């Protein structure tokens, strides 16, 4: 906290940092990245973090992460990697998909090679991958267990069929925005995964407080499909409870298979929007108190729901 | 720009404030302030779930220069801390918003909300009490009916004024996420409550059901990139409301179009200036408050660094943009680090929509005159608490040589922030909440 009269240490933010070839920009980016991850972790420790705050931090991380994925490869990258080709192409590609179109005009991508030499190279790309994993963890939907099923939400305040079609259009618009915003380009995510697989896992300079094991909490691999564990690569895994596992394994969405893959990685120690759901720490089998099929919230049904809830809890 | 002076009383505190003037409990922090539609009453809510209502004194003919003061009228505990057993989380009792209903009879009604529950409170006066019951004594003891030999009619006798607050409605169990705003419709029958992802429409008479009219929650929460930050009904059109988002956009919706207002009829967003783009562009573009003008023609939004006035007929850019504290643009990194960048400042119109006001740090608040384009920075502080003193404009020095009365950016106290302000609907009286203190300023009488 900046207190009155206290002289702050020099920090890079005073410098105009719109030029991405500027090393100060790079140091600022690293600083913001590390601070974002710290906030991310601290936010997770809170019992009920602010959704707005978490979304803004996640969007910031996403922005930096995608900028990294779009950045050309560094010279230190091993020649046998598959990076060189696509990244050289990316040098003059202004049309990289960038989330949140309003805030990320097409010229965001770092095109100059000097920017690369100042980057941490491998560790930067790794940090971007960690950020990608972190972001997907942040945005995991766990209250869908209670609020809604994977099917389209039925919102029928007036029981009118015309409203149903309208609602699906509306939600589709949001979903499309989100997919476009978050995943960006599926090829880019594949690109990041390829880089990550072919490079040695090194500790990022920014993630000094983190290790791979910290990021990926134990998950019982015997319960997971081996294909989905492709990215985990032998990290020690276990999971808190079998019933909790479905929380982390989201239904496969045809439009975002990569994001779904990323979300299947460990999610527990990374903030997830699951904590904003009505039952973040409860088994997935609990009934929906907040019924998605109706926008009514009748108090008179509470008694019945509680009884049903108790039965489920006893059975589980 | 008229100068604002301070008349007595100059500082209000919630009744339970501890004695020391320099420290306070967490529960005393004022979290919302609101004048009622006549300006006679001023309500404050705090983190402890209490609502304190101030009433303006009647103006005295013997002292025409002295405007009516605001004194405590009623204090009540609106919300208590609750426990969500399913999530194992405590629901804060902090009052997020208070909205008055226009007065329709002798009683006053207001809506107050915490994170999950909205309550309708009735504040009424009692200055008479019935005396002369047949079946009970004046002290309440039941009389033996066999001892009653004659009947009498109870009569109303005057008593000391007593102000009662009773909860008439409780609107609960409708929000999964935290309620950030409520707004009463001009039809005086409905209101909306808004959380991070949904807007619900209620009837004031019906508490066990609400209609969800906006839902931006994606089916896959991974895809969530935007939340709702505020919503308000149009002051005159009962079918129109607007809601703002964390991405800096405002959507105007017409409830006549469809029952579910996922499709906006107007979308207000200003394209980002590439020259000012930074890592924090999105965060500082997040709108913290949206307010319709009284005449219903304009919309005002507050993001982290600016206040913007939008014409409802022009969606692609704001009509006016006012820099609140642009000297913080170079400090965004530090402000991000200490979380100040997430502060949600409110903004208010004056009664004639000619002046807008919003808060800043160091207990500064800013006013912008839309007609003359002049602005002023004032400070709410105890040091200025002299009766009849005219508030001196303050200035922040951004660099170079600092003048005597200026304060440098590095000396600003970011723990003292003015997030909540309100303006009297007809007169130039403002109420400013600075942590646990409430400052009421009145315009100088010429």
PDB file of C-alpha atoms in Angstrom, chain A residues 1-6 8 11 13-14 16-18 20 25 28-29 31-32 35-36 39 42 47-49 51-53 55-57 59-60 62-64 67 100 102-105 107-108 136 139-144 147-148 150 153 155-158 163-164 166-167 169-171 173-175 177-179 181-182 250 253 255-256 259-260 262-264 273 275-282 289-290 295-300 302 309, chain B residues 84 86-91 115-116 172-178 196-198 200 202 207-229 243 246-249 251 257-263 267 269-272 274-283 285-288 329-344 362 379 407 410-417:
ATOM      1  CA  UNK A   1       0.000   0.000   0.000  1.00  0.00           C
ATOM      2  CA  UNK A   2       1.333   3.345  -0.933  1.00  0.00           C
ATOM      3  CA  UNK A   3       1.165   5.281   2.292  1.00  0.00           C
ATOM      4  CA  UNK A   4       1.292   8.967   2.562  1.00  0.00           C
ATOM      5  CA  UNK A   5       4.767  10.384   2.348  1.00  0.00           C
ATOM      6  CA  UNK A   6       6.476   7.095   1.762  1.00  0.00           C
ATOM      7  CA  UNK A   8       8.383   4.320  -3.384  1.00  0.00           C
ATOM      8  CA  UNK A  11       9.448   0.674 -10.534  1.00  0.00           C
ATOM      9  CA  UNK A  13       5.760   1.640 -14.612  1.00  0.00           C
ATOM     10  CA  UNK A  14       6.630   5.287 -14.867  1.00  0.00           C
ATOM     11  CA  UNK A  16       6.270   4.851 -21.196  1.00  0.00           C
ATOM     12  CA  UNK A  17       5.951   1.233 -22.140  1.00  0.00           C
ATOM     13  CA  UNK A  18       4.038   1.078 -25.337  1.00  0.00           C
ATOM     14  CA  UNK A  20       7.351  -3.657 -27.041  1.00  0.00           C
ATOM     15  CA  UNK A  25       8.374  -3.000 -21.376  1.00  0.00           C
ATOM     16  CA  UNK A  28       7.153  -4.450 -16.750  1.00  0.00           C
ATOM     17  CA  UNK A  29       5.477  -7.355 -18.447  1.00  0.00           C
ATOM     18  CA  UNK A  31       6.476  -7.752 -13.167  1.00  0.00           C
ATOM     19  CA  UNK A  32       2.809  -7.616 -14.044  1.00  0.00           C
ATOM     20  CA  UNK A  35       2.018  -9.916  -9.628  1.00  0.00           C
ATOM     21  CA  UNK A  36      -0.985 -11.301 -11.462  1.00  0.00           C
ATOM     22  CA  UNK A  39      -2.951 -12.198  -6.873  1.00  0.00           C
ATOM     23  CA  UNK A  42      -4.052 -15.122  -3.011  1.00  0.00           C
ATOM     24  CA  UNK A  47     -13.179 -18.124   0.887  1.00  0.00           C
ATOM     25  CA  UNK A  48     -15.167 -16.129  -1.616  1.00  0.00           C
ATOM     26  CA  UNK A  49     -13.127 -13.945  -3.914  1.00  0.00           C
ATOM     27  CA  UNK A  51     -15.722 -12.477  -9.378  1.00  0.00           C
ATOM     28  CA  UNK A  52     -15.100  -9.156 -11.068  1.00  0.00           C
ATOM     29  CA  UNK A  53     -11.597  -8.961  -9.715  1.00  0.00           C
ATOM     30  CA  UNK A  55     -12.157 -12.014 -14.218  1.00  0.00           C
ATOM     31  CA  UNK A  56     -10.074  -8.891 -14.675  1.00  0.00           C
ATOM     32  CA  UNK A  57      -6.921 -10.617 -13.443  1.00  0.00           C
ATOM     33  CA  UNK A  59      -8.141 -11.380 -18.662  1.00  0.00           C
ATOM     34  CA  UNK A  60      -4.861  -9.638 -17.944  1.00  0.00           C
ATOM     35  CA  UNK A  62      -4.756 -14.114 -20.866  1.00  0.00           C
ATOM     36  CA  UNK A  63      -3.665 -11.028 -22.710  1.00  0.00           C
ATOM     37  CA  UNK A  64      -0.059 -11.482 -21.714  1.00  0.00           C
ATOM     38  CA  UNK A  67       0.981 -12.109 -26.626  1.00  0.00           C
ATOM     39  CA  UNK A 100     -11.328  -9.200 -26.270  1.00  0.00           C
ATOM     40  CA  UNK A 102     -11.772  -4.115 -28.386  1.00  0.00           C
ATOM     41  CA  UNK A 103      -8.777  -4.104 -26.151  1.00  0.00           C
ATOM     42  CA  UNK A 104      -6.378  -5.945 -28.336  1.00  0.00           C
ATOM     43  CA  UNK A 105      -6.010  -4.440 -31.722  1.00  0.00           C
ATOM     44  CA  UNK A 107      -0.960  -4.772 -33.970  1.00  0.00           C
ATOM     45  CA  UNK A 108      -0.358  -6.107 -30.518  1.00  0.00           C
ATOM     46  CA  UNK A 136      -8.193 -22.115 -17.762  1.00  0.00           C
ATOM     47  CA  UNK A 139     -12.365 -19.984 -15.547  1.00  0.00           C
ATOM     48  CA  UNK A 140     -13.532 -23.476 -14.695  1.00  0.00           C
ATOM     49  CA  UNK A 141     -17.241 -23.750 -14.354  1.00  0.00           C
ATOM     50  CA  UNK A 142     -18.138 -25.681 -11.263  1.00  0.00           C
ATOM     51  CA  UNK A 143     -21.370 -24.151 -10.281  1.00  0.00           C
ATOM     52  CA  UNK A 144     -22.797 -25.647 -13.405  1.00  0.00           C
ATOM     53  CA  UNK A 147     -27.143 -24.054 -11.621  1.00  0.00           C
ATOM     54  CA  UNK A 148     -27.374 -25.650 -14.979  1.00  0.00           C
ATOM     55  CA  UNK A 150     -24.423 -28.843 -19.981  1.00  0.00           C
ATOM     56  CA  UNK A 153     -30.484 -23.405 -20.010  1.00  0.00           C
ATOM     57  CA  UNK A 155     -35.279 -19.829 -19.033  1.00  0.00           C
ATOM     58  CA  UNK A 156     -39.002 -19.539 -19.362  1.00  0.00           C
ATOM     59  CA  UNK A 157     -40.256 -16.699 -17.294  1.00  0.00           C
ATOM     60  CA  UNK A 158     -43.433 -16.442 -19.315  1.00  0.00           C
ATOM     61  CA  UNK A 163     -38.337 -16.499 -25.731  1.00  0.00           C
ATOM     62  CA  UNK A 164     -36.609 -19.842 -25.670  1.00  0.00           C
ATOM     63  CA  UNK A 166     -34.177 -15.872 -28.284  1.00  0.00           C
ATOM     64  CA  UNK A 167     -32.426 -16.934 -25.148  1.00  0.00           C
ATOM     65  CA  UNK A 169     -29.299 -16.922 -29.439  1.00  0.00           C
ATOM     66  CA  UNK A 170     -28.319 -14.631 -26.660  1.00  0.00           C
ATOM     67  CA  UNK A 171     -26.361 -17.209 -24.783  1.00  0.00           C
ATOM     68  CA  UNK A 173     -23.543 -14.843 -28.570  1.00  0.00           C
ATOM     69  CA  UNK A 174     -21.902 -14.804 -25.196  1.00  0.00           C
ATOM     70  CA  UNK A 175     -20.433 -18.229 -25.658  1.00  0.00           C
ATOM     71  CA  UNK A 177     -17.484 -14.186 -27.536  1.00  0.00           C
ATOM     72  CA  UNK A 178     -16.007 -16.147 -24.736  1.00  0.00           C
ATOM     73  CA  UNK A 179     -14.567 -18.811 -26.951  1.00  0.00           C
ATOM     74  CA  UNK A 181     -11.849 -14.296 -26.417  1.00  0.00           C
ATOM     75  CA  UNK A 182     -10.338 -17.038 -24.402  1.00  0.00           C
ATOM     76  CA  UNK A 250     -15.533 -30.587 -17.793  1.00  0.00           C
ATOM     77  CA  UNK A 253     -17.056 -28.818 -25.776  1.00  0.00           C
ATOM     78  CA  UNK A 255     -15.672 -25.546 -29.900  1.00  0.00           C
ATOM     79  CA  UNK A 256     -12.908 -25.503 -27.344  1.00  0.00           C
ATOM     80  CA  UNK A 259      -9.339 -25.213 -23.480  1.00  0.00           C
ATOM     81  CA  UNK A 260     -11.112 -28.228 -22.139  1.00  0.00           C
ATOM     82  CA  UNK A 262      -6.191 -27.354 -20.239  1.00  0.00           C
ATOM     83  CA  UNK A 263      -9.012 -27.223 -17.783  1.00  0.00           C
ATOM     84  CA  UNK A 264      -8.667 -30.894 -17.092  1.00  0.00           C
ATOM     85  CA  UNK A 273     -14.646 -19.616 -11.003  1.00  0.00           C
ATOM     86  CA  UNK A 275     -15.701 -20.964  -6.123  1.00  0.00           C
ATOM     87  CA  UNK A 276     -18.357 -18.563  -7.268  1.00  0.00           C
ATOM     88  CA  UNK A 277     -20.864 -21.319  -7.717  1.00  0.00           C
ATOM     89  CA  UNK A 278     -23.468 -22.095  -5.156  1.00  0.00           C
ATOM     90  CA  UNK A 279     -21.871 -25.391  -4.207  1.00  0.00           C
ATOM     91  CA  UNK A 280     -18.195 -25.097  -4.803  1.00  0.00           C
ATOM     92  CA  UNK A 281     -17.130 -27.701  -2.320  1.00  0.00           C
ATOM     93  CA  UNK A 282     -19.971 -30.129  -2.551  1.00  0.00           C
ATOM     94  CA  UNK A 289     -31.632 -25.634  -5.599  1.00  0.00           C
ATOM     95  CA  UNK A 290     -31.384 -22.797  -8.057  1.00  0.00           C
ATOM     96  CA  UNK A 295     -36.290 -18.148 -13.080  1.00  0.00           C
ATOM     97  CA  UNK A 296     -38.552 -18.510 -10.135  1.00  0.00           C
ATOM     98  CA  UNK A 297     -37.025 -18.882  -6.760  1.00  0.00           C
ATOM     99  CA  UNK A 298     -39.904 -20.015  -4.694  1.00  0.00           C
ATOM    100  CA  UNK A 299     -39.361 -20.020  -1.038  1.00  0.00           C
ATOM    101  CA  UNK A 300     -42.055 -22.558  -0.561  1.00  0.00           C
ATOM    102  CA  UNK A 302     -37.098 -24.880   0.192  1.00  0.00           C
ATOM    103  CA  UNK A 309     -30.619 -32.619  -0.208  1.00  0.00           C
TER     104      UNK A 309
ATOM    105  CA  UNK B  84     -24.481 -20.123   3.718  1.00  0.00           C
ATOM    106  CA  UNK B  86     -24.107 -25.176   1.465  1.00  0.00           C
ATOM    107  CA  UNK B  87     -21.035 -23.207   0.537  1.00  0.00           C
ATOM    108  CA  UNK B  88     -19.728 -22.913   4.075  1.00  0.00           C
ATOM    109  CA  UNK B  89     -19.325 -19.243   3.547  1.00  0.00           C
ATOM    110  CA  UNK B  90     -20.347 -16.268   5.543  1.00  0.00           C
ATOM    111  CA  UNK B  91     -22.544 -13.733   3.805  1.00  0.00           C
ATOM    112  CA  UNK B 115     -24.536  -9.374  -1.254  1.00  0.00           C
ATOM    113  CA  UNK B 116     -27.507 -11.697  -1.401  1.00  0.00           C
ATOM    114  CA  UNK B 172     -33.904 -13.419  -0.996  1.00  0.00           C
ATOM    115  CA  UNK B 173     -32.600 -16.564  -2.648  1.00  0.00           C
ATOM    116  CA  UNK B 174     -32.393 -15.090  -6.085  1.00  0.00           C
ATOM    117  CA  UNK B 175     -28.728 -14.359  -6.511  1.00  0.00           C
ATOM    118  CA  UNK B 176     -25.878 -16.764  -6.791  1.00  0.00           C
ATOM    119  CA  UNK B 177     -23.341 -14.008  -7.134  1.00  0.00           C
ATOM    120  CA  UNK B 178     -22.879 -10.793  -5.235  1.00  0.00           C
ATOM    121  CA  UNK B 196     -22.093 -10.148 -11.409  1.00  0.00           C
ATOM    122  CA  UNK B 197     -23.831 -12.199 -14.045  1.00  0.00           C
ATOM    123  CA  UNK B 198     -27.557 -11.658 -13.794  1.00  0.00           C
ATOM    124  CA  UNK B 200     -33.474  -9.987 -11.771  1.00  0.00           C
ATOM    125  CA  UNK B 202     -38.946  -8.083  -8.834  1.00  0.00           C
ATOM    126  CA  UNK B 207     -40.958 -11.772  -2.499  1.00  0.00           C
ATOM    127  CA  UNK B 208     -41.009 -15.416  -3.417  1.00  0.00           C
ATOM    128  CA  UNK B 209     -40.303 -15.063  -7.078  1.00  0.00           C
ATOM    129  CA  UNK B 210     -38.361 -12.897  -9.432  1.00  0.00           C
ATOM    130  CA  UNK B 211     -37.827 -12.826 -13.162  1.00  0.00           C
ATOM    131  CA  UNK B 212     -34.386 -13.154 -14.571  1.00  0.00           C
ATOM    132  CA  UNK B 213     -34.124 -10.689 -17.416  1.00  0.00           C
ATOM    133  CA  UNK B 214     -30.418 -10.672 -18.141  1.00  0.00           C
ATOM    134  CA  UNK B 215     -28.046 -13.593 -17.835  1.00  0.00           C
ATOM    135  CA  UNK B 216     -24.544 -13.353 -19.193  1.00  0.00           C
ATOM    136  CA  UNK B 217     -23.258 -16.445 -17.577  1.00  0.00           C
ATOM    137  CA  UNK B 218     -21.689 -18.685 -20.207  1.00  0.00           C
ATOM    138  CA  UNK B 219     -22.467 -22.352 -20.205  1.00  0.00           C
ATOM    139  CA  UNK B 220     -18.782 -22.967 -19.758  1.00  0.00           C
ATOM    140  CA  UNK B 221     -17.385 -20.773 -17.047  1.00  0.00           C
ATOM    141  CA  UNK B 222     -14.001 -21.009 -18.658  1.00  0.00           C
ATOM    142  CA  UNK B 223     -15.323 -18.649 -21.246  1.00  0.00           C
ATOM    143  CA  UNK B 224     -16.293 -15.986 -18.778  1.00  0.00           C
ATOM    144  CA  UNK B 225     -14.549 -12.776 -19.659  1.00  0.00           C
ATOM    145  CA  UNK B 226     -17.015 -10.143 -18.638  1.00  0.00           C
ATOM    146  CA  UNK B 227     -19.192  -9.404 -15.639  1.00  0.00           C
ATOM    147  CA  UNK B 228     -21.965  -6.943 -14.956  1.00  0.00           C
ATOM    148  CA  UNK B 229     -20.862  -4.121 -12.714  1.00  0.00           C
ATOM    149  CA  UNK B 243     -26.219  -2.195 -17.358  1.00  0.00           C
ATOM    150  CA  UNK B 246     -16.223  -4.904 -16.684  1.00  0.00           C
ATOM    151  CA  UNK B 247     -15.090  -4.412 -20.251  1.00  0.00           C
ATOM    152  CA  UNK B 248     -16.192  -0.826 -20.423  1.00  0.00           C
ATOM    153  CA  UNK B 249     -19.413  -1.247 -22.338  1.00  0.00           C
ATOM    154  CA  UNK B 251     -26.008  -1.988 -22.811  1.00  0.00           C
ATOM    155  CA  UNK B 257     -38.655  -6.478 -26.829  1.00  0.00           C
ATOM    156  CA  UNK B 258     -38.560  -9.783 -25.087  1.00  0.00           C
ATOM    157  CA  UNK B 259     -38.978 -11.264 -21.704  1.00  0.00           C
ATOM    158  CA  UNK B 260     -35.293 -12.061 -21.649  1.00  0.00           C
ATOM    159  CA  UNK B 261     -33.191  -9.020 -22.344  1.00  0.00           C
ATOM    160  CA  UNK B 262     -30.034 -10.740 -23.484  1.00  0.00           C
ATOM    161  CA  UNK B 263     -30.193  -8.736 -26.657  1.00  0.00           C
ATOM    162  CA  UNK B 267     -24.576  -0.788 -27.080  1.00  0.00           C
ATOM    163  CA  UNK B 269     -18.601   1.509 -26.146  1.00  0.00           C
ATOM    164  CA  UNK B 270     -15.719   3.752 -26.984  1.00  0.00           C
ATOM    165  CA  UNK B 271     -12.940   2.257 -29.071  1.00  0.00           C
ATOM    166  CA  UNK B 272      -9.696   2.060 -27.228  1.00  0.00           C
ATOM    167  CA  UNK B 274      -4.007   2.472 -29.117  1.00  0.00           C
ATOM    168  CA  UNK B 275      -1.564   5.078 -27.903  1.00  0.00           C
ATOM    169  CA  UNK B 276      -2.643   4.643 -24.311  1.00  0.00           C
ATOM    170  CA  UNK B 277      -2.850   0.904 -24.363  1.00  0.00           C
ATOM    171  CA  UNK B 278      -1.175  -0.935 -21.526  1.00  0.00           C
ATOM    172  CA  UNK B 279      -1.466  -4.158 -19.610  1.00  0.00           C
ATOM    173  CA  UNK B 280      -4.132  -2.537 -17.515  1.00  0.00           C
ATOM    174  CA  UNK B 281      -6.242  -1.114 -20.292  1.00  0.00           C
ATOM    175  CA  UNK B 282      -9.051  -3.497 -19.687  1.00  0.00           C
ATOM    176  CA  UNK B 283      -8.974  -3.161 -15.939  1.00  0.00           C
ATOM    177  CA  UNK B 285     -11.903   0.515 -18.571  1.00  0.00           C
ATOM    178  CA  UNK B 286     -14.104  -1.495 -16.249  1.00  0.00           C
ATOM    179  CA  UNK B 287     -17.122   0.615 -15.423  1.00  0.00           C
ATOM    180  CA  UNK B 288     -17.780   0.935 -11.721  1.00  0.00           C
ATOM    181  CA  UNK B 329      -2.027   6.695 -15.351  1.00  0.00           C
ATOM    182  CA  UNK B 330       1.683   6.339 -14.819  1.00  0.00           C
ATOM    183  CA  UNK B 331       1.133   4.590 -11.502  1.00  0.00           C
ATOM    184  CA  UNK B 332      -1.121   1.841 -12.683  1.00  0.00           C
ATOM    185  CA  UNK B 333       1.427  -0.834 -11.962  1.00  0.00           C
ATOM    186  CA  UNK B 334       1.650   0.108  -8.315  1.00  0.00           C
ATOM    187  CA  UNK B 335      -2.076   0.564  -8.088  1.00  0.00           C
ATOM    188  CA  UNK B 336      -2.522  -2.876  -9.549  1.00  0.00           C
ATOM    189  CA  UNK B 337      -0.122  -4.286  -7.034  1.00  0.00           C
ATOM    190  CA  UNK B 338      -1.915  -2.780  -4.047  1.00  0.00           C
ATOM    191  CA  UNK B 339      -5.348  -3.546  -5.488  1.00  0.00           C
ATOM    192  CA  UNK B 340      -6.403   0.079  -5.662  1.00  0.00           C
ATOM    193  CA  UNK B 341      -7.000  -0.372  -9.364  1.00  0.00           C
ATOM    194  CA  UNK B 342     -10.041  -2.449  -8.470  1.00  0.00           C
ATOM    195  CA  UNK B 343     -11.692   0.297  -6.431  1.00  0.00           C
ATOM    196  CA  UNK B 344     -15.222   1.075  -7.531  1.00  0.00           C
ATOM    197  CA  UNK B 362      -6.648  11.261  -0.507  1.00  0.00           C
ATOM    198  CA  UNK B 379     -11.110  17.569   0.026  1.00  0.00           C
ATOM    199  CA  UNK B 407       0.193  17.951  -3.124  1.00  0.00           C
ATOM    200  CA  UNK B 410       3.558  10.418  -4.441  1.00  0.00           C
ATOM    201  CA  UNK B 411       2.147  11.923  -1.299  1.00  0.00           C
ATOM    202  CA  UNK B 412      -1.416  10.890  -1.964  1.00  0.00           C
ATOM    203  CA  UNK B 413      -2.935   8.625   0.607  1.00  0.00           C
ATOM    204  CA  UNK B 414      -4.502   5.760  -1.282  1.00  0.00           C
ATOM    205  CA  UNK B 415      -6.124   4.362   1.810  1.00  0.00           C
ATOM    206  CA  UNK B 416      -8.368   7.402   1.990  1.00  0.00           C
ATOM    207  CA  UNK B 417     -10.716   7.080  -0.886  1.00  0.00           C
TER     208      UNK B 417
END
